Amino acid sequence: MNLSPGVVLALTLISFYAAHAINIPVSQAKKSEWDPKPILKQESNHGPLPKSVPSQKQLFPRHSPHEHPLARPSRPLRPLRPFQRSMQDYHLNILAKDVKLANFQDKVYFCPVEIGTPGQKFNMAIYTGYPATWIPSIHCPSHYALCNPYRRFNNASSSTYRANGKTFDASFEAGQVEGYWSQDNLKVAGLIVRNQSFAEAILEPNMFKDMNIDGVLGLRPRGDADGEELTVMDNMVRQGLLQAPMFSLFLNRFNFGDRDSLLTLGGTNPDYYTGGFIVAPLTMPNRWRFKMDGVQTSNRDGVVSRWGCETEVDSASPLIYGPMEEVDILNLMLGGKPHHGWPRTFFFDCSKVDGLPDVEFILNGEILSLSSKDYIIKEYRDGEFICYSAIEGMICRRDETPVWILGSPFMRAYYTLFDKQTNRIGFAKAKH
Ligand SMILES: *[C@@H]1O[C@H](CO)[C@@H](O)[C@H](O)[C@H]1NC(C)=O
Ligand SMILES: *[C@@H]1O[C@H](CO)[C@@H](O)[C@H](O)[C@H]1NC(C)=O
């Protein structure tokens, strides 16, 4: 994969600079046909915790939620079926391989990976929004402080290393990653992938500061524009390590005593979900993108998104994002209060979050609901708890389709199957 300079991945990956945990994506909208994901605007001036929040009236003087044209009270989008569709063909665990994931504060999930012979160990973030795998290189200059906290790949001490010669250059939300492509054996989940292409970074933006994570394991499918380098999943299937080009993710909740998060390569692990899968066909070959019917609240106050929405699943996004106008209405309907300094964050009274309605994502006429426990983030700050919505608005570029991004708050509730064999994505209730 040979990304041209200037290709911008509008990653929703982790904003490590903001003191606040909320990740606000960046806007460095260089034109790129390769990545149609909405480019997002930087708003990371999250100040100290607001003591009081202004009334909704001040910020939204013209519409109450119900007056807003998008939020007309309405009946559900379609006759809704209960969540019970069964997909027996997905129970393929006999040949699938599991690897436990570590959870960094519900923001990044990562697993151990070895590269080279003998294996050099790295912790790699699981990332379904990006196809390439990269780690820092020993050739990242040692005076360059940003490379120091990380384990670095040393090609000279691997007997199976092969140079590739192509340069690597990608923009992430946290900054630019530059380096070159290399090939070596890569071991994950007990599977050894021979001659795997990966990027050695010689410049990187300190993306995983203080997280004990070194690089990224790219799990997005490769598209024509992504160059020639095969992804880890491509090679696993070609080399006969997996029967099917699919994987699934169970994401646990930090500090909840849940069992470990799990990546299952080649199928699903039925111990980690209940019931069947609700599935949707992919709408783009090189992304985990599909179409939802809409989003609404369970008290049927209104449908915030009624035309059907392009949606992606992103394991490295610590929040759920949607088009700003729709998300603002949704959060207002839920009773959230926005605040000046935190323009897209809606706060809730922590003592009342239990009584909030569910947020319902509608897929194939079926409801995937998130309870307030799923979509409200509770944090202890400056001696008190604050509660805010895990669903945030983002500005979409005018020339781009508005997209919802279902990050880890959604994936913690729904076990997710990423299936390139039949080009579908599937969701089942996670069993915590
Ligand atoms: C390791 O990489 C460096 C920089 O690309 C290169 O000069 C060197 O020849 C490589 N070592 C081996 C053993 O291939
Ligand atoms: C890996 O590369 C080596 C050297 O080119 C080659 O001999 C070997 O067959 C390759 N293995 C696979 C599985 O592609």
Short mmCIF file of C-alpha atoms and ligand atoms in Angstrom, two decimals:
data_model
loop_
_atom_site.label_atom_id
_atom_site.label_comp_id
_atom_site.label_asym_id
_atom_site.label_seq_id
_atom_site.Cartn_x
_atom_site.Cartn_y
_atom_site.Cartn_z
CA MET A 1 0.00 0.00 0.00
CA ASN A 2 1.52 3.21 -1.14
CA LEU A 3 -0.46 6.15 0.11
CA SER A 4 0.29 9.36 -1.66
CA PRO A 5 1.32 12.20 0.61
CA GLY A 6 -1.66 14.25 1.47
CA VAL A 7 -4.07 11.42 1.73
CA VAL A 8 -5.85 12.20 4.92
CA LEU A 9 -7.47 9.61 7.03
CA ALA A 10 -10.14 11.34 8.95
CA LEU A 11 -9.59 8.95 11.75
CA THR A 12 -11.64 9.24 14.79
CA LEU A 13 -8.72 7.74 16.63
CA ILE A 14 -8.04 9.10 20.01
CA SER A 15 -7.13 12.63 20.76
CA PHE A 16 -4.40 12.29 23.25
CA TYR A 17 -3.60 15.89 23.71
CA ALA A 18 -6.86 17.06 25.18
CA ALA A 19 -6.90 16.67 28.90
CA HIS A 20 -10.47 15.58 28.58
CA ALA A 21 -11.20 12.08 27.49
CA ILE A 22 -13.44 13.12 24.67
CA ASN A 23 -12.03 12.61 21.26
CA ILE A 24 -12.67 15.39 18.83
CA PRO A 25 -11.70 14.63 15.28
CA VAL A 26 -9.61 17.00 13.29
CA SER A 27 -10.13 19.01 10.18
CA GLN A 28 -7.25 18.93 7.80
CA ALA A 29 -9.43 18.48 4.84
CA LYS A 30 -7.06 17.81 2.03
CA LYS A 31 -9.07 16.59 -0.89
CA SER A 32 -8.99 12.87 -1.20
CA GLU A 33 -11.09 10.54 -3.21
CA TRP A 34 -9.68 7.67 -1.34
CA ASP A 35 -11.23 8.49 1.96
CA PRO A 36 -14.79 9.69 1.75
CA LYS A 37 -15.26 9.77 5.49
CA PRO A 38 -16.41 13.16 6.70
CA ILE A 39 -13.63 15.45 7.71
CA LEU A 40 -14.19 16.64 11.17
CA LYS A 41 -13.49 19.87 12.85
CA GLN A 42 -11.11 20.41 15.71
CA GLU A 43 -12.73 21.65 18.86
CA SER A 44 -10.40 20.50 21.52
CA ASN A 45 -10.46 23.59 23.70
CA HIS A 46 -12.36 21.77 26.33
CA GLY A 47 -12.01 23.98 29.33
CA PRO A 48 -12.43 23.05 32.92
CA LEU A 49 -15.66 21.45 33.94
CA PRO A 50 -18.55 23.87 33.53
CA LYS A 51 -20.15 24.80 36.83
CA SER A 52 -23.44 25.58 35.21
CA VAL A 53 -24.62 25.00 31.72
CA PRO A 54 -26.57 27.57 29.75
CA SER A 55 -30.14 26.81 28.95
CA GLN A 56 -31.03 25.21 25.68
CA LYS A 57 -32.86 28.36 24.79
CA GLN A 58 -29.69 30.39 24.60
CA LEU A 59 -27.98 28.02 22.28
CA PHE A 60 -30.92 26.93 20.23
CA PRO A 61 -33.13 30.00 20.20
CA ARG A 62 -35.16 29.17 17.12
CA HIS A 63 -36.30 25.63 17.61
CA SER A 64 -37.31 23.50 20.44
CA PRO A 65 -36.43 19.91 19.65
CA HIS A 66 -39.97 19.20 18.59
CA GLU A 67 -40.18 22.20 16.33
CA HIS A 68 -37.10 21.26 14.46
CA PRO A 69 -37.92 20.09 10.95
CA LEU A 70 -35.90 16.94 11.39
CA ALA A 71 -37.48 16.05 14.67
CA ARG A 72 -41.16 15.95 13.95
CA PRO A 73 -42.85 13.56 16.29
CA SER A 74 -43.40 10.50 14.24
CA ARG A 75 -44.13 6.87 14.40
CA PRO A 76 -41.27 4.43 14.11
CA LEU A 77 -39.74 4.15 10.67
CA ARG A 78 -41.09 0.73 9.84
CA PRO A 79 -42.92 -2.04 11.58
CA LEU A 80 -40.20 -3.21 13.90
CA ARG A 81 -39.33 -6.78 14.58
CA PRO A 82 -37.89 -7.97 17.81
CA PHE A 83 -34.21 -8.72 17.91
CA GLN A 84 -34.16 -12.41 17.16
CA ARG A 85 -33.02 -13.16 13.65
CA SER A 86 -30.79 -16.13 13.74
CA MET A 87 -27.73 -16.56 11.55
CA GLN A 88 -26.57 -20.07 12.21
CA ASP A 89 -24.04 -19.91 9.41
CA TYR A 90 -21.99 -17.51 11.45
CA HIS A 91 -21.23 -19.99 14.19
CA LEU A 92 -17.86 -20.83 12.75
CA ASN A 93 -15.73 -20.92 15.81
CA ILE A 94 -14.28 -24.38 15.27
CA LEU A 95 -11.62 -22.96 13.01
CA ALA A 96 -11.51 -19.44 14.35
CA LYS A 97 -8.70 -18.10 16.49
CA ASP A 98 -9.22 -15.93 19.54
CA VAL A 99 -6.91 -13.31 20.94
CA LYS A 100 -7.63 -11.43 24.13
CA LEU A 101 -7.50 -7.68 23.96
CA ALA A 102 -6.52 -5.16 26.60
CA ASN A 103 -8.73 -2.14 27.12
CA PHE A 104 -7.21 1.28 27.67
CA GLN A 105 -9.94 3.14 29.54
CA ASP A 106 -12.63 2.30 26.99
CA LYS A 107 -10.74 4.32 24.39
CA VAL A 108 -8.41 1.87 22.65
CA TYR A 109 -8.36 -1.90 22.53
CA PHE A 110 -5.08 -3.60 21.78
CA CYS A 111 -3.39 -6.97 21.58
CA PRO A 112 0.11 -8.43 21.51
CA VAL A 113 1.67 -9.00 18.11
CA GLU A 114 5.12 -10.33 17.26
CA ILE A 115 7.08 -9.33 14.19
CA GLY A 116 10.30 -10.87 12.90
CA THR A 117 12.36 -13.95 13.75
CA PRO A 118 12.88 -14.21 16.65
CA GLY A 119 9.64 -12.38 17.35
CA GLN A 120 9.83 -8.77 18.51
CA LYS A 121 6.86 -7.95 20.71
CA PHE A 122 4.51 -5.03 20.24
CA ASN A 123 1.16 -3.94 21.53
CA MET A 124 -1.03 -3.03 18.59
CA ALA A 125 -4.28 -1.06 18.58
CA ILE A 126 -7.14 -2.87 16.86
CA TYR A 127 -8.31 -0.57 14.14
CA THR A 128 -11.17 -1.36 11.78
CA GLY A 129 -10.93 2.04 10.09
CA TYR A 130 -7.55 1.54 8.45
CA PRO A 131 -6.02 -1.22 6.30
CA ALA A 132 -2.30 -0.90 7.01
CA THR A 133 -0.38 -2.23 9.98
CA TRP A 134 2.44 -0.09 11.33
CA ILE A 135 4.91 0.06 14.20
CA PRO A 136 7.73 2.44 15.09
CA SER A 137 11.12 1.65 13.56
CA ILE A 138 14.51 1.47 15.22
CA HIS A 139 15.44 3.98 12.55
CA CYS A 140 13.17 6.56 14.08
CA PRO A 141 15.94 8.92 15.23
CA SER A 142 16.63 8.41 18.91
CA HIS A 143 16.95 12.13 19.47
CA TYR A 144 13.38 12.34 18.26
CA ALA A 145 11.61 12.13 21.57
CA LEU A 146 8.32 10.90 20.21
CA CYS A 147 9.81 7.55 19.23
CA ASN A 148 11.37 6.91 22.59
CA PRO A 149 8.39 5.75 24.64
CA TYR A 150 7.69 2.95 22.17
CA ARG A 151 9.06 -0.44 21.38
CA ARG A 152 10.73 -0.15 18.00
CA PHE A 153 11.21 -2.75 15.32
CA ASN A 154 14.84 -3.61 14.64
CA ASN A 155 15.15 -5.10 11.16
CA ALA A 156 18.81 -6.02 11.70
CA SER A 157 17.92 -8.55 14.38
CA SER A 158 15.32 -10.43 12.34
CA SER A 159 16.41 -13.26 10.06
CA THR A 160 13.18 -13.15 8.03
CA TYR A 161 13.16 -9.40 7.37
CA ARG A 162 12.87 -8.21 3.77
CA ALA A 163 13.09 -4.63 2.63
CA ASN A 164 10.32 -3.36 0.40
CA GLY A 165 11.55 0.07 -0.66
CA LYS A 166 8.24 1.86 -0.84
CA THR A 167 7.57 4.85 1.35
CA PHE A 168 4.66 5.06 3.73
CA ASP A 169 2.84 8.23 4.64
CA ALA A 170 -0.51 8.57 6.35
CA SER A 171 -2.30 11.28 8.27
CA PHE A 172 -4.07 10.38 11.44
CA GLU A 173 -6.05 12.64 13.65
CA ALA A 174 -3.14 12.92 16.04
CA GLY A 175 -0.76 13.78 13.19
CA GLN A 176 1.38 12.42 10.42
CA VAL A 177 2.93 8.96 10.37
CA GLU A 178 5.82 8.56 7.92
CA GLY A 179 8.19 5.76 7.18
CA TYR A 180 8.58 2.91 4.73
CA TRP A 181 7.17 -0.50 3.99
CA SER A 182 8.90 -3.66 5.11
CA GLN A 183 8.06 -7.35 5.12
CA ASP A 184 8.48 -9.92 7.80
CA ASN A 185 6.63 -12.67 9.58
CA LEU A 186 3.87 -11.45 11.85
CA LYS A 187 2.37 -13.50 14.65
CA VAL A 188 -1.02 -12.80 16.19
CA ALA A 189 -3.51 -15.12 17.91
CA GLY A 190 -1.01 -17.94 17.50
CA LEU A 191 -1.07 -17.62 13.71
CA ILE A 192 2.14 -16.88 11.85
CA VAL A 193 1.62 -14.82 8.72
CA ARG A 194 4.65 -15.07 6.40
CA ASN A 195 6.04 -12.12 4.51
CA GLN A 196 3.51 -9.67 5.89
CA SER A 197 3.87 -6.10 4.68
CA PHE A 198 3.85 -3.53 7.44
CA ALA A 199 5.04 0.01 7.74
CA GLU A 200 7.99 1.00 9.87
CA ALA A 201 7.36 4.51 11.15
CA ILE A 202 10.32 6.84 11.43
CA LEU A 203 8.12 9.78 12.29
CA GLU A 204 4.99 9.55 14.33
CA PRO A 205 2.90 11.92 16.41
CA ASN A 206 3.13 10.22 19.79
CA MET A 207 -0.28 8.82 19.16
CA PHE A 208 -0.34 6.37 22.03
CA LYS A 209 1.35 8.38 24.74
CA ASP A 210 1.11 6.69 28.15
CA MET A 211 -0.95 3.81 26.80
CA ASN A 212 1.61 1.05 26.43
CA ILE A 213 0.59 0.73 22.79
CA ASP A 214 3.16 0.85 20.00
CA GLY A 215 1.38 0.64 16.67
CA VAL A 216 -1.75 -0.22 14.75
CA LEU A 217 -3.12 -3.50 13.46
CA GLY A 218 -5.15 -2.44 10.42
CA LEU A 219 -8.34 -4.44 9.93
CA ARG A 220 -10.09 -2.43 7.27
CA PRO A 221 -10.36 -4.12 3.88
CA ARG A 222 -7.95 -2.86 1.24
CA GLY A 223 -9.31 -0.95 -1.74
CA ASP A 224 -7.83 -0.44 -5.19
CA ALA A 225 -6.52 2.95 -4.14
CA ASP A 226 -4.71 1.49 -1.17
CA GLY A 227 -1.79 0.11 -3.18
CA GLU A 228 -0.54 -3.42 -3.50
CA GLU A 229 0.43 -4.40 0.00
CA LEU A 230 -1.83 -7.14 1.28
CA THR A 231 -3.46 -6.68 4.65
CA VAL A 232 -2.96 -9.09 7.52
CA MET A 233 -6.41 -10.56 6.86
CA ASP A 234 -5.66 -10.92 3.12
CA ASN A 235 -2.52 -12.89 3.89
CA MET A 236 -4.13 -15.01 6.57
CA VAL A 237 -6.69 -16.20 4.07
CA ARG A 238 -4.21 -16.64 1.18
CA GLN A 239 -1.85 -18.61 3.36
CA GLY A 240 -4.64 -20.88 4.53
CA LEU A 241 -4.48 -19.74 8.16
CA LEU A 242 -8.15 -18.81 8.18
CA GLN A 243 -11.03 -20.41 6.38
CA ALA A 244 -12.93 -17.21 5.80
CA PRO A 245 -12.00 -13.55 5.52
CA MET A 246 -13.89 -12.45 8.57
CA PHE A 247 -13.29 -11.48 12.16
CA SER A 248 -15.38 -10.37 15.08
CA LEU A 249 -14.94 -8.20 18.13
CA PHE A 250 -16.23 -8.33 21.67
CA LEU A 251 -15.35 -5.13 23.54
CA ASN A 252 -15.60 -5.12 27.30
CA ARG A 253 -16.26 -2.21 29.63
CA PHE A 254 -13.32 -0.81 31.50
CA ASN A 255 -13.56 -1.25 35.27
CA PHE A 256 -16.80 -3.22 35.06
CA GLY A 257 -15.33 -6.59 35.84
CA ASP A 258 -16.43 -7.87 32.45
CA ARG A 259 -14.43 -10.62 30.93
CA ASP A 260 -11.61 -9.74 28.59
CA SER A 261 -12.26 -8.18 25.24
CA LEU A 262 -11.79 -10.58 22.38
CA LEU A 263 -10.79 -10.49 18.73
CA THR A 264 -11.82 -13.66 16.90
CA LEU A 265 -10.16 -14.22 13.54
CA GLY A 266 -11.97 -16.31 10.92
CA GLY A 267 -15.40 -16.46 12.55
CA THR A 268 -17.27 -15.70 15.74
CA ASN A 269 -17.08 -16.92 19.31
CA PRO A 270 -20.64 -17.79 20.40
CA ASP A 271 -19.68 -17.59 24.08
CA TYR A 272 -19.53 -13.85 23.71
CA TYR A 273 -22.96 -13.04 22.32
CA THR A 274 -26.55 -14.13 22.63
CA GLY A 275 -29.18 -14.61 19.97
CA GLY A 276 -28.60 -14.24 16.28
CA PHE A 277 -27.06 -11.56 14.16
CA ILE A 278 -28.74 -8.67 12.48
CA VAL A 279 -26.83 -8.21 9.26
CA ALA A 280 -26.43 -5.52 6.65
CA PRO A 281 -24.62 -5.63 3.32
CA LEU A 282 -21.55 -3.44 2.95
CA THR A 283 -22.12 -0.41 0.77
CA MET A 284 -18.42 0.08 -0.01
CA PRO A 285 -15.96 -2.72 -0.77
CA ASN A 286 -13.08 -1.28 1.19
CA ARG A 287 -14.83 -0.04 4.29
CA TRP A 288 -16.97 -1.44 7.06
CA ARG A 289 -19.78 0.74 5.84
CA PHE A 290 -23.47 -0.09 5.60
CA LYS A 291 -26.81 1.63 5.60
CA MET A 292 -28.99 2.16 8.65
CA ASP A 293 -32.67 2.98 8.35
CA GLY A 294 -32.53 5.65 11.01
CA VAL A 295 -31.99 6.65 14.60
CA GLN A 296 -34.67 7.43 17.14
CA THR A 297 -35.37 7.48 20.86
CA SER A 298 -37.38 4.73 22.50
CA ASN A 299 -40.06 7.11 23.74
CA ARG A 300 -40.73 7.88 20.07
CA ASP A 301 -40.31 11.61 20.52
CA GLY A 302 -39.08 11.77 17.00
CA VAL A 303 -36.84 10.31 14.44
CA VAL A 304 -33.63 12.25 14.14
CA SER A 305 -32.39 10.58 11.06
CA ARG A 306 -35.05 9.56 8.65
CA TRP A 307 -33.52 9.12 5.22
CA GLY A 308 -31.34 6.20 5.94
CA CYS A 309 -27.81 6.86 7.00
CA GLU A 310 -24.48 5.65 5.81
CA THR A 311 -22.79 4.17 8.83
CA GLU A 312 -19.38 2.81 9.70
CA VAL A 313 -18.12 0.74 12.57
CA ASP A 314 -14.86 1.98 14.03
CA SER A 315 -13.21 0.07 16.83
CA ALA A 316 -10.80 2.90 17.62
CA SER A 317 -13.40 5.61 18.00
CA PRO A 318 -14.13 6.19 21.70
CA LEU A 319 -17.43 7.90 20.88
CA ILE A 320 -20.34 7.56 18.48
CA TYR A 321 -20.44 10.33 15.90
CA GLY A 322 -23.21 11.51 13.64
CA PRO A 323 -24.09 14.53 11.56
CA MET A 324 -24.10 17.48 13.92
CA GLU A 325 -27.63 18.69 13.28
CA GLU A 326 -29.14 15.28 13.89
CA VAL A 327 -27.04 14.53 16.92
CA ASP A 328 -27.81 17.89 18.52
CA ILE A 329 -31.51 17.15 18.19
CA LEU A 330 -31.09 13.65 19.52
CA ASN A 331 -29.20 14.85 22.59
CA LEU A 332 -31.78 17.59 23.19
CA MET A 333 -34.60 15.09 22.94
CA LEU A 334 -32.83 13.03 25.55
CA GLY A 335 -32.67 16.05 27.83
CA GLY A 336 -28.99 16.86 27.42
CA LYS A 337 -27.64 20.34 27.90
CA PRO A 338 -24.91 21.71 25.66
CA HIS A 339 -22.24 24.04 26.92
CA HIS A 340 -20.25 26.87 25.32
CA GLY A 341 -16.81 25.53 25.95
CA TRP A 342 -17.79 22.04 24.96
CA PRO A 343 -19.71 22.75 21.83
CA ARG A 344 -20.68 19.24 20.88
CA THR A 345 -20.83 17.68 24.28
CA PHE A 346 -24.21 17.34 25.94
CA PHE A 347 -24.30 16.99 29.71
CA PHE A 348 -26.80 15.14 31.82
CA ASP A 349 -27.69 15.17 35.48
CA CYS A 350 -25.98 12.02 36.73
CA SER A 351 -28.77 11.30 39.19
CA LYS A 352 -31.27 11.08 36.34
CA VAL A 353 -29.48 9.08 33.68
CA ASP A 354 -31.10 5.80 34.69
CA GLY A 355 -34.49 7.11 33.63
CA LEU A 356 -33.45 8.21 30.16
CA PRO A 357 -34.96 6.57 27.08
CA ASP A 358 -32.95 4.25 24.90
CA VAL A 359 -31.37 5.39 21.69
CA GLU A 360 -32.47 3.10 18.87
CA PHE A 361 -30.45 2.45 15.76
CA ILE A 362 -32.64 0.83 13.15
CA LEU A 363 -31.17 -1.72 10.79
CA ASN A 364 -33.22 -3.83 8.42
CA GLY A 365 -36.31 -2.81 10.33
CA GLU A 366 -34.87 -4.15 13.57
CA ILE A 367 -33.87 -2.15 16.59
CA LEU A 368 -30.41 -2.11 18.04
CA SER A 369 -30.94 -0.10 21.18
CA LEU A 370 -28.44 1.49 23.50
CA SER A 371 -29.52 2.14 27.05
CA SER A 372 -28.31 5.19 28.93
CA LYS A 373 -25.68 2.96 30.52
CA ASP A 374 -24.25 2.48 27.05
CA TYR A 375 -24.52 5.99 25.66
CA ILE A 376 -23.82 8.09 28.77
CA ILE A 377 -20.22 8.37 29.90
CA LYS A 378 -19.73 8.96 33.59
CA GLU A 379 -16.42 10.40 34.72
CA TYR A 380 -15.00 11.48 38.04
CA ARG A 381 -13.50 14.93 37.74
CA ASP A 382 -12.46 17.49 40.31
CA GLY A 383 -14.27 15.76 43.12
CA GLU A 384 -17.55 15.02 41.42
CA PHE A 385 -19.08 12.85 38.75
CA ILE A 386 -20.00 14.31 35.42
CA CYS A 387 -22.19 12.60 32.87
CA TYR A 388 -22.19 13.34 29.17
CA SER A 389 -23.47 11.83 25.98
CA ALA A 390 -21.20 9.43 24.11
CA ILE A 391 -22.97 10.53 20.93
CA GLU A 392 -21.39 13.61 19.43
CA GLY A 393 -22.01 15.66 16.34
CA MET A 394 -19.42 16.26 13.70
CA ILE A 395 -19.34 18.63 10.81
CA CYS A 396 -19.56 16.90 7.48
CA ARG A 397 -17.92 18.37 4.46
CA ARG A 398 -20.41 19.69 1.98
CA ASP A 399 -19.31 17.32 -0.75
CA GLU A 400 -19.51 14.25 1.39
CA THR A 401 -22.24 11.94 2.47
CA PRO A 402 -23.05 12.41 6.14
CA VAL A 403 -21.92 9.34 7.98
CA TRP A 404 -22.62 7.93 11.40
CA ILE A 405 -19.65 6.33 13.10
CA LEU A 406 -20.45 3.64 15.59
CA GLY A 407 -17.45 3.61 17.89
CA SER A 408 -16.72 1.54 20.95
CA PRO A 409 -19.75 2.66 23.04
CA PHE A 410 -21.90 0.91 20.44
CA MET A 411 -19.58 -2.06 20.04
CA ARG A 412 -19.51 -2.72 23.77
CA ALA A 413 -23.25 -3.36 23.57
CA TYR A 414 -23.14 -5.29 20.27
CA TYR A 415 -20.77 -8.05 19.35
CA THR A 416 -19.74 -7.17 15.80
CA LEU A 417 -18.91 -9.48 12.92
CA PHE A 418 -16.89 -8.09 10.02
CA ASP A 419 -17.42 -10.41 7.09
CA LYS A 420 -15.58 -9.91 3.79
CA GLN A 421 -16.65 -13.31 2.54
CA THR A 422 -20.22 -12.22 1.97
CA ASN A 423 -19.52 -8.48 2.32
CA ARG A 424 -21.72 -8.02 5.32
CA ILE A 425 -21.54 -6.70 8.82
CA GLY A 426 -23.46 -8.34 11.64
CA PHE A 427 -24.46 -7.37 15.16
CA ALA A 428 -25.47 -9.61 18.03
CA LYS A 429 -26.09 -8.76 21.67
CA ALA A 430 -22.79 -8.87 23.53
CA LYS A 431 -22.66 -11.23 26.51
CA HIS A 432 -20.70 -9.45 29.24
C1 LIG B 1 17.50 -2.33 7.94
O1 LIG B 1 16.95 -1.12 7.47
C2 LIG B 1 17.88 -0.15 7.12
C3 LIG B 1 17.14 1.11 6.77
O2 LIG B 1 16.16 0.84 5.80
C4 LIG B 1 18.72 -0.64 5.98
O3 LIG B 1 19.70 0.33 5.63
C5 LIG B 1 19.39 -1.95 6.36
O4 LIG B 1 20.08 -2.48 5.26
C6 LIG B 1 18.37 -2.94 6.85
N1 LIG B 1 19.02 -4.13 7.38
C7 LIG B 1 18.84 -5.33 6.86
C8 LIG B 1 19.56 -6.45 7.55
O5 LIG B 1 18.15 -5.54 5.89
C1 LIG B 2 8.15 -15.47 1.62
O1 LIG B 2 9.22 -14.90 0.92
C2 LIG B 2 10.28 -15.83 0.66
C3 LIG B 2 11.42 -15.08 0.02
O2 LIG B 2 11.00 -14.42 -1.13
C4 LIG B 2 9.75 -16.96 -0.21
O3 LIG B 2 10.76 -17.91 -0.43
C5 LIG B 2 8.57 -17.61 0.48
O4 LIG B 2 7.97 -18.57 -0.35
C6 LIG B 2 7.52 -16.58 0.86
N1 LIG B 2 6.50 -17.24 1.64
C7 LIG B 2 5.21 -17.02 1.47
C8 LIG B 2 4.29 -17.81 2.33
O5 LIG B 2 4.79 -16.17 0.70
#
